[in-house]
Each structure stands twice: as structure tokens, then as C-alpha cells.
Amino acid sequence: MKDRIKEIIQASISVKQQILQDEAMLARLEKAVDTIVTALKNGALCVIPTETVYGLAADARNADAVKRIFQTKGRPADHPLIVHLADGDDIDDWAIDIPHYARLLAA
């Protein structure tokens, strides 16, 4: 019985340590996100990992930053960039002649 109690206590300590590590990791992640947001607002380019490749990000409202993406990647001017929107309602700020099906997908 004492061995079982000892196992339970050790497991509880292990779980608590994991929670504390996760909270520390979350704090580091939040700090990193804040740093990236500030950098983007200041016109910096940021590298962002995706499922398959790394993307190069900038504030799409900053013409100089967008120009630097084209220059950095050696991307031809006639190859448009993708703009990710936080809210589908923002689509009218970025596009014209939007088909109905696109609005449905953006909703």
C-alpha cells in the first residue's frame, strides 16, 4: 500500500511539473508572438513555419515591407502575394468583384 501511495504522489508531482513547464512555455510563446507583432507593425519581415514550408510574412498594408518580400524572394512583380485576413468581413478592404461563393467561403 505504501508503494502505491508513493507512486501516486510521484505521479502527482510529475503532473504538476508538466503543468508548470507548459505554463512557462505558454508565457514564452506569448512573448514571442508579441515580439513578432511589434516587428511586423514596424515594417520588418518575419519567417513563419507552415505545415510544409517556411513563409515570409509582412504587414500587407506596408508597401515598403511588401516590396521587400518581392526583392528578398526574387519574386516577379506579376506573381501576387497571398493576404491572410483575420475576419472574412475584411475582404472588401482587399479585393473587388468578389464572387458570392468566395464570400461564403470567407464567412
mmCIF file of N, CA and C in Angstrom:
data_model
loop_
_atom_site.group_PDB
_atom_site.id
_atom_site.type_symbol
_atom_site.label_atom_id
_atom_site.label_comp_id
_atom_site.label_asym_id
_atom_site.label_seq_id
_atom_site.Cartn_x
_atom_site.Cartn_y
_atom_site.Cartn_z
ATOM 1 N N MET A 1 0.822 -1.196 0.000
ATOM 2 C CA MET A 1 0.000 0.000 0.000
ATOM 3 C C MET A 1 0.865 1.258 0.000
ATOM 4 N N LYS A 2 1.935 1.273 0.784
ATOM 5 C CA LYS A 2 2.804 2.434 0.837
ATOM 6 C C LYS A 2 3.444 2.693 -0.514
ATOM 7 N N ASP A 3 3.805 1.614 -1.227
ATOM 8 C CA ASP A 3 4.406 1.778 -2.557
ATOM 9 C C ASP A 3 3.407 2.423 -3.525
ATOM 10 N N ARG A 4 2.156 2.010 -3.435
ATOM 11 C CA ARG A 4 1.120 2.589 -4.308
ATOM 12 C C ARG A 4 0.916 4.063 -3.998
ATOM 13 N N ILE A 5 0.890 4.437 -2.751
ATOM 14 C CA ILE A 5 0.745 5.838 -2.353
ATOM 15 C C ILE A 5 1.940 6.645 -2.857
ATOM 16 N N LYS A 6 3.128 6.053 -2.733
ATOM 17 C CA LYS A 6 4.341 6.720 -3.210
ATOM 18 C C LYS A 6 4.264 6.949 -4.728
ATOM 19 N N GLU A 7 3.765 5.952 -5.472
ATOM 20 C CA GLU A 7 3.608 6.087 -6.929
ATOM 21 C C GLU A 7 2.635 7.210 -7.269
ATOM 22 N N ILE A 8 1.534 7.274 -6.537
ATOM 23 C CA ILE A 8 0.522 8.316 -6.781
ATOM 24 C C ILE A 8 1.103 9.692 -6.497
ATOM 25 N N ILE A 9 1.835 9.824 -5.413
ATOM 26 C CA ILE A 9 2.457 11.111 -5.075
ATOM 27 C C ILE A 9 3.464 11.509 -6.145
ATOM 28 N N GLN A 10 4.290 10.567 -6.589
ATOM 29 C CA GLN A 10 5.276 10.863 -7.630
ATOM 30 C C GLN A 10 4.585 11.258 -8.937
ATOM 31 N N ALA A 11 3.499 10.563 -9.268
ATOM 32 C CA ALA A 11 2.752 10.905 -10.481
ATOM 33 C C ALA A 11 2.158 12.304 -10.363
ATOM 34 N N SER A 12 1.654 12.647 -9.191
ATOM 35 C CA SER A 12 1.093 13.988 -8.975
ATOM 36 C C SER A 12 2.156 15.058 -9.120
ATOM 37 N N ILE A 13 3.324 14.788 -8.572
ATOM 38 C CA ILE A 13 4.431 15.744 -8.694
ATOM 39 C C ILE A 13 4.825 15.897 -10.155
ATOM 40 N N SER A 14 4.872 14.790 -10.881
ATOM 41 C CA SER A 14 5.223 14.830 -12.297
ATOM 42 C C SER A 14 4.212 15.659 -13.093
ATOM 43 N N VAL A 15 2.928 15.454 -12.803
ATOM 44 C CA VAL A 15 1.876 16.222 -13.491
ATOM 45 C C VAL A 15 2.017 17.702 -13.175
ATOM 46 N N LYS A 16 2.253 18.029 -11.926
ATOM 47 C CA LYS A 16 2.416 19.427 -11.532
ATOM 48 C C LYS A 16 3.614 20.047 -12.242
ATOM 49 N N GLN A 17 4.716 19.325 -12.333
ATOM 50 C CA GLN A 17 5.896 19.837 -13.026
ATOM 51 C C GLN A 17 5.596 20.084 -14.497
ATOM 52 N N GLN A 18 4.839 19.165 -15.107
ATOM 53 C CA GLN A 18 4.480 19.323 -16.515
ATOM 54 C C GLN A 18 3.610 20.560 -16.719
ATOM 55 N N ILE A 19 2.656 20.766 -15.821
ATOM 56 C CA ILE A 19 1.795 21.950 -15.910
ATOM 57 C C ILE A 19 2.626 23.218 -15.807
ATOM 58 N N LEU A 20 3.553 23.248 -14.862
ATOM 59 C CA LEU A 20 4.404 24.431 -14.702
ATOM 60 C C LEU A 20 5.255 24.658 -15.947
ATOM 61 N N GLN A 21 5.780 23.579 -16.537
ATOM 62 C CA GLN A 21 6.567 23.712 -17.762
ATOM 63 C C GLN A 21 5.700 24.236 -18.897
ATOM 64 N N ASP A 22 4.450 23.721 -18.993
ATOM 65 C CA ASP A 22 3.540 24.176 -20.039
ATOM 66 C C ASP A 22 3.208 25.652 -19.867
ATOM 67 N N GLU A 23 3.006 26.085 -18.616
ATOM 68 C CA GLU A 23 2.717 27.500 -18.360
ATOM 69 C C GLU A 23 3.912 28.369 -18.735
ATOM 70 N N ALA A 24 5.120 27.890 -18.445
ATOM 71 C CA ALA A 24 6.318 28.634 -18.823
ATOM 72 C C ALA A 24 6.447 28.682 -20.342
ATOM 73 N N MET A 25 6.132 27.565 -20.998
ATOM 74 C CA MET A 25 6.198 27.533 -22.454
ATOM 75 C C MET A 25 5.172 28.490 -23.056
ATOM 76 N N LEU A 26 3.977 28.513 -22.493
ATOM 77 C CA LEU A 26 2.935 29.418 -22.964
ATOM 78 C C LEU A 26 3.377 30.871 -22.800
ATOM 79 N N ALA A 27 3.997 31.192 -21.683
ATOM 80 C CA ALA A 27 4.485 32.560 -21.461
ATOM 81 C C ALA A 27 5.546 32.924 -22.495
ATOM 82 N N ARG A 28 6.450 31.986 -22.800
ATOM 83 C CA ARG A 28 7.479 32.250 -23.819
ATOM 84 C C ARG A 28 6.846 32.429 -25.193
ATOM 85 N N LEU A 29 5.838 31.618 -25.497
ATOM 86 C CA LEU A 29 5.147 31.725 -26.777
ATOM 87 C C LEU A 29 4.433 33.067 -26.899
ATOM 88 N N GLU A 30 3.748 33.492 -25.837
ATOM 89 C CA GLU A 30 3.059 34.783 -25.861
ATOM 90 C C GLU A 30 4.048 35.922 -26.068
ATOM 91 N N LYS A 31 5.207 35.845 -25.421
ATOM 92 C CA LYS A 31 6.236 36.870 -25.589
ATOM 93 C C LYS A 31 6.753 36.876 -27.022
ATOM 94 N N ALA A 32 6.947 35.692 -27.600
ATOM 95 C CA ALA A 32 7.426 35.600 -28.983
ATOM 96 C C ALA A 32 6.398 36.195 -29.947
ATOM 97 N N VAL A 33 5.123 35.901 -29.736
ATOM 98 C CA VAL A 33 4.070 36.453 -30.597
ATOM 99 C C VAL A 33 4.046 37.973 -30.487
ATOM 100 N N ASP A 34 4.151 38.504 -29.281
ATOM 101 C CA ASP A 34 4.183 39.960 -29.087
ATOM 102 C C ASP A 34 5.366 40.577 -29.832
ATOM 103 N N THR A 35 6.514 39.918 -29.772
ATOM 104 C CA THR A 35 7.708 40.405 -30.465
ATOM 105 C C THR A 35 7.492 40.427 -31.974
ATOM 106 N N ILE A 36 6.888 39.370 -32.501
ATOM 107 C CA ILE A 36 6.636 39.296 -33.944
ATOM 108 C C ILE A 36 5.629 40.358 -34.370
ATOM 109 N N VAL A 37 4.570 40.538 -33.605
ATOM 110 C CA VAL A 37 3.560 41.559 -33.936
ATOM 111 C C VAL A 37 4.203 42.938 -33.974
ATOM 112 N N THR A 38 5.016 43.240 -32.980
ATOM 113 C CA THR A 38 5.698 44.539 -32.943
ATOM 114 C C THR A 38 6.610 44.697 -34.147
ATOM 115 N N ALA A 39 7.351 43.654 -34.477
ATOM 116 C CA ALA A 39 8.248 43.709 -35.640
ATOM 117 C C ALA A 39 7.469 43.952 -36.926
ATOM 118 N N LEU A 40 6.360 43.250 -37.103
ATOM 119 C CA LEU A 40 5.546 43.436 -38.313
ATOM 120 C C LEU A 40 4.985 44.861 -38.371
ATOM 121 N N LYS A 41 4.517 45.359 -37.253
ATOM 122 C CA LYS A 41 3.990 46.732 -37.215
ATOM 123 C C LYS A 41 5.061 47.755 -37.561
ATOM 124 N N ASN A 42 6.316 47.413 -37.269
ATOM 125 C CA ASN A 42 7.441 48.315 -37.568
ATOM 126 C C ASN A 42 8.030 48.089 -38.958
ATOM 127 N N GLY A 43 7.363 47.268 -39.769
ATOM 128 C CA GLY A 43 7.797 47.084 -41.151
ATOM 129 C C GLY A 43 8.783 45.956 -41.393
ATOM 130 N N ALA A 44 9.065 45.158 -40.374
ATOM 131 C CA ALA A 44 10.003 44.049 -40.546
ATOM 132 C C ALA A 44 9.351 42.887 -41.291
ATOM 133 N N LEU A 45 10.186 42.056 -41.885
ATOM 134 C CA LEU A 45 9.731 40.793 -42.454
ATOM 135 C C LEU A 45 9.956 39.719 -41.401
ATOM 136 N N CYS A 46 9.083 38.721 -41.353
ATOM 137 C CA CYS A 46 9.202 37.630 -40.391
ATOM 138 C C CYS A 46 9.059 36.299 -41.108
ATOM 139 N N VAL A 47 9.820 35.329 -40.668
ATOM 140 C CA VAL A 47 9.728 33.969 -41.197
ATOM 141 C C VAL A 47 8.758 33.195 -40.325
ATOM 142 N N ILE A 48 7.807 32.528 -40.980
ATOM 143 C CA ILE A 48 6.766 31.804 -40.258
ATOM 144 C C ILE A 48 6.716 30.365 -40.770
ATOM 145 N N PRO A 49 6.863 29.386 -39.872
ATOM 146 C CA PRO A 49 6.758 27.988 -40.323
ATOM 147 C C PRO A 49 5.309 27.622 -40.622
ATOM 148 N N THR A 50 5.113 26.859 -41.685
ATOM 149 C CA THR A 50 3.791 26.323 -42.012
ATOM 150 C C THR A 50 3.894 24.798 -41.982
ATOM 151 N N GLU A 51 2.869 24.123 -42.445
ATOM 152 C CA GLU A 51 2.874 22.659 -42.434
ATOM 153 C C GLU A 51 3.964 22.083 -43.327
ATOM 154 N N THR A 52 4.292 22.790 -44.397
ATOM 155 C CA THR A 52 5.215 22.213 -45.384
ATOM 156 C C THR A 52 6.468 23.039 -45.636
ATOM 157 N N VAL A 53 6.357 24.341 -45.551
ATOM 158 C CA VAL A 53 7.489 25.216 -45.864
ATOM 159 C C VAL A 53 7.516 26.378 -44.878
ATOM 160 N N TYR A 54 8.508 27.217 -45.005
ATOM 161 C CA TYR A 54 8.542 28.461 -44.237
ATOM 162 C C TYR A 54 8.006 29.576 -45.117
ATOM 163 N N GLY A 55 7.173 30.424 -44.536
ATOM 164 C CA GLY A 55 6.636 31.563 -45.266
ATOM 165 C C GLY A 55 7.327 32.833 -44.823
ATOM 166 N N LEU A 56 7.337 33.809 -45.696
ATOM 167 C CA LEU A 56 7.888 35.117 -45.382
ATOM 168 C C LEU A 56 6.705 36.062 -45.228
ATOM 169 N N ALA A 57 6.584 36.680 -44.059
ATOM 170 C CA ALA A 57 5.409 37.491 -43.749
ATOM 171 C C ALA A 57 5.782 38.957 -43.575
ATOM 172 N N ALA A 58 4.802 39.797 -43.883
ATOM 173 C CA ALA A 58 4.920 41.244 -43.685
ATOM 174 C C ALA A 58 3.523 41.788 -43.468
ATOM 175 N N ASP A 59 3.450 43.010 -43.002
ATOM 176 C CA ASP A 59 2.167 43.697 -42.892
ATOM 177 C C ASP A 59 1.767 44.100 -44.309
ATOM 178 N N ALA A 60 0.695 43.532 -44.815
ATOM 179 C CA ALA A 60 0.273 43.776 -46.198
ATOM 180 C C ALA A 60 -0.114 45.232 -46.437
ATOM 181 N N ARG A 61 -0.351 45.996 -45.371
ATOM 182 C CA ARG A 61 -0.679 47.422 -45.521
ATOM 183 C C ARG A 61 0.571 48.282 -45.663
ATOM 184 N N ASN A 62 1.735 47.687 -45.485
ATOM 185 C CA ASN A 62 3.000 48.412 -45.554
ATOM 186 C C ASN A 62 3.658 48.144 -46.913
ATOM 187 N N ALA A 63 3.537 49.097 -47.826
ATOM 188 C CA ALA A 63 4.033 48.909 -49.197
ATOM 189 C C ALA A 63 5.532 48.617 -49.236
ATOM 190 N N ASP A 64 6.308 49.267 -48.378
ATOM 191 C CA ASP A 64 7.756 49.013 -48.361
ATOM 192 C C ASP A 64 8.057 47.580 -47.929
ATOM 193 N N ALA A 65 7.346 47.091 -46.934
ATOM 194 C CA ALA A 65 7.558 45.721 -46.464
ATOM 195 C C ALA A 65 7.171 44.714 -47.546
ATOM 196 N N VAL A 66 6.062 44.958 -48.229
ATOM 197 C CA VAL A 66 5.631 44.072 -49.311
ATOM 198 C C VAL A 66 6.674 44.081 -50.433
ATOM 199 N N LYS A 67 7.190 45.242 -50.754
ATOM 200 C CA LYS A 67 8.228 45.347 -51.782
ATOM 201 C C LYS A 67 9.462 44.524 -51.380
ATOM 202 N N ARG A 68 9.811 44.561 -50.100
ATOM 203 C CA ARG A 68 10.972 43.784 -49.624
ATOM 204 C C ARG A 68 10.737 42.283 -49.740
ATOM 205 N N ILE A 69 9.493 41.843 -49.595
ATOM 206 C CA ILE A 69 9.210 40.409 -49.802
ATOM 207 C C ILE A 69 9.537 40.036 -51.244
ATOM 208 N N PHE A 70 9.059 40.835 -52.194
ATOM 209 C CA PHE A 70 9.349 40.548 -53.598
ATOM 210 C C PHE A 70 10.853 40.546 -53.850
ATOM 211 N N GLN A 71 11.556 41.522 -53.302
ATOM 212 C CA GLN A 71 13.007 41.618 -53.503
ATOM 213 C C GLN A 71 13.733 40.437 -52.851
ATOM 214 N N THR A 72 13.357 40.137 -51.617
ATOM 215 C CA THR A 72 14.033 39.071 -50.871
ATOM 216 C C THR A 72 13.854 37.718 -51.544
ATOM 217 N N LYS A 73 12.658 37.465 -52.033
ATOM 218 C CA LYS A 73 12.381 36.171 -52.648
ATOM 219 C C LYS A 73 12.753 36.139 -54.127
ATOM 220 N N GLY A 74 13.060 37.296 -54.702
ATOM 221 C CA GLY A 74 13.293 37.339 -56.138
ATOM 222 C C GLY A 74 12.018 36.996 -56.896
ATOM 223 N N ARG A 75 10.911 37.384 -56.326
ATOM 224 C CA ARG A 75 9.592 37.053 -56.885
ATOM 225 C C ARG A 75 9.225 38.057 -57.973
ATOM 226 N N PRO A 76 8.807 37.583 -59.135
ATOM 227 C CA PRO A 76 8.375 38.505 -60.192
ATOM 228 C C PRO A 76 7.181 39.347 -59.737
ATOM 229 N N ALA A 77 7.138 40.579 -60.167
ATOM 230 C CA ALA A 77 6.079 41.504 -59.754
ATOM 231 C C ALA A 77 4.693 41.035 -60.184
ATOM 232 N N ASP A 78 4.625 40.190 -61.209
ATOM 233 C CA ASP A 78 3.314 39.728 -61.677
ATOM 234 C C ASP A 78 2.859 38.436 -60.981
ATOM 235 N N HIS A 79 3.562 38.027 -59.929
ATOM 236 C CA HIS A 79 3.152 36.891 -59.101
ATOM 237 C C HIS A 79 2.650 37.440 -57.757
ATOM 238 N N PRO A 80 1.342 37.614 -57.616
ATOM 239 C CA PRO A 80 0.807 38.257 -56.411
ATOM 240 C C PRO A 80 1.063 37.441 -55.148
ATOM 241 N N LEU A 81 1.040 38.135 -54.045
ATOM 242 C CA LEU A 81 1.178 37.505 -52.738
ATOM 243 C C LEU A 81 -0.197 37.170 -52.179
ATOM 244 N N ILE A 82 -0.229 36.264 -51.234
ATOM 245 C CA ILE A 82 -1.460 35.927 -50.525
ATOM 246 C C ILE A 82 -1.569 36.849 -49.310
ATOM 247 N N VAL A 83 -2.753 37.394 -49.101
ATOM 248 C CA VAL A 83 -3.014 38.201 -47.912
ATOM 249 C C VAL A 83 -3.978 37.416 -47.037
ATOM 250 N N HIS A 84 -3.545 37.120 -45.820
ATOM 251 C CA HIS A 84 -4.395 36.409 -44.868
ATOM 252 C C HIS A 84 -5.165 37.431 -44.041
ATOM 253 N N LEU A 85 -6.475 37.219 -43.923
ATOM 254 C CA LEU A 85 -7.333 38.134 -43.185
ATOM 255 C C LEU A 85 -7.814 37.467 -41.910
ATOM 256 N N ALA A 86 -7.866 38.230 -40.841
ATOM 257 C CA ALA A 86 -8.345 37.700 -39.561
ATOM 258 C C ALA A 86 -9.856 37.504 -39.584
ATOM 259 N N ASP A 87 -10.553 38.278 -40.409
ATOM 260 C CA ASP A 87 -12.009 38.242 -40.423
ATOM 261 C C ASP A 87 -12.480 38.336 -41.865
ATOM 262 N N GLY A 88 -13.369 37.448 -42.252
ATOM 263 C CA GLY A 88 -13.895 37.443 -43.615
ATOM 264 C C GLY A 88 -14.579 38.745 -43.997
ATOM 265 N N ASP A 89 -15.049 39.489 -43.004
ATOM 266 C CA ASP A 89 -15.697 40.774 -43.279
ATOM 267 C C ASP A 89 -14.714 41.808 -43.830
ATOM 268 N N ASP A 90 -13.416 41.562 -43.680
ATOM 269 C CA ASP A 90 -12.398 42.494 -44.169
ATOM 270 C C ASP A 90 -12.102 42.333 -45.663
ATOM 271 N N ILE A 91 -12.749 41.386 -46.304
ATOM 272 C CA ILE A 91 -12.433 41.065 -47.697
ATOM 273 C C ILE A 91 -12.640 42.263 -48.635
ATOM 274 N N ASP A 92 -13.624 43.099 -48.331
ATOM 275 C CA ASP A 92 -13.881 44.251 -49.198
ATOM 276 C C ASP A 92 -12.767 45.289 -49.144
ATOM 277 N N ASP A 93 -11.963 45.257 -48.089
ATOM 278 C CA ASP A 93 -10.832 46.179 -47.992
ATOM 279 C C ASP A 93 -9.672 45.746 -48.883
ATOM 280 N N TRP A 94 -9.721 44.511 -49.380
ATOM 281 C CA TRP A 94 -8.571 43.954 -50.102
ATOM 282 C C TRP A 94 -8.882 43.485 -51.519
ATOM 283 N N ALA A 95 -10.139 43.359 -51.869
ATOM 284 C CA ALA A 95 -10.476 42.807 -53.191
ATOM 285 C C ALA A 95 -11.708 43.498 -53.758
ATOM 286 N N ILE A 96 -11.850 43.396 -55.076
ATOM 287 C CA ILE A 96 -13.031 43.919 -55.768
ATOM 288 C C ILE A 96 -13.651 42.784 -56.577
ATOM 289 N N ASP A 97 -14.894 42.981 -56.968
ATOM 290 C CA ASP A 97 -15.614 41.981 -57.775
ATOM 291 C C ASP A 97 -15.514 40.587 -57.152
ATOM 292 N N ILE A 98 -15.913 40.486 -55.909
ATOM 293 C CA ILE A 98 -15.794 39.231 -55.161
ATOM 294 C C ILE A 98 -17.015 38.362 -55.447
ATOM 295 N N PRO A 99 -16.793 37.161 -55.991
ATOM 296 C CA PRO A 99 -17.930 36.275 -56.272
ATOM 297 C C PRO A 99 -18.633 35.849 -54.986
ATOM 298 N N HIS A 100 -19.911 35.533 -55.119
ATOM 299 C CA HIS A 100 -20.718 35.127 -53.969
ATOM 300 C C HIS A 100 -20.108 33.915 -53.261
ATOM 301 N N TYR A 101 -19.630 32.931 -54.041
ATOM 302 C CA TYR A 101 -19.063 31.731 -53.423
ATOM 303 C C TYR A 101 -17.820 32.082 -52.591
ATOM 304 N N ALA A 102 -17.067 33.078 -53.001
ATOM 305 C CA ALA A 102 -15.880 33.480 -52.224
ATOM 306 C C ALA A 102 -16.302 34.094 -50.889
ATOM 307 N N ARG A 103 -17.378 34.870 -50.930
ATOM 308 C CA ARG A 103 -17.891 35.447 -49.686
ATOM 309 C C ARG A 103 -18.372 34.363 -48.730
ATOM 310 N N LEU A 104 -18.992 33.322 -49.283
ATOM 311 C CA LEU A 104 -19.448 32.211 -48.453
ATOM 312 C C LEU A 104 -18.256 31.486 -47.819
ATOM 313 N N LEU A 105 -17.209 31.291 -48.593
ATOM 314 C CA LEU A 105 -16.013 30.629 -48.068
ATOM 315 C C LEU A 105 -15.313 31.476 -47.004
ATOM 316 N N ALA A 106 -15.383 32.786 -47.182
ATOM 317 C CA ALA A 106 -14.705 33.694 -46.249
ATOM 318 C C ALA A 106 -15.476 33.870 -44.940
ATOM 319 N N ALA A 107 -16.752 33.514 -44.963
ATOM 320 C CA ALA A 107 -17.594 33.719 -43.764
ATOM 321 C C ALA A 107 -17.240 32.778 -42.642
#
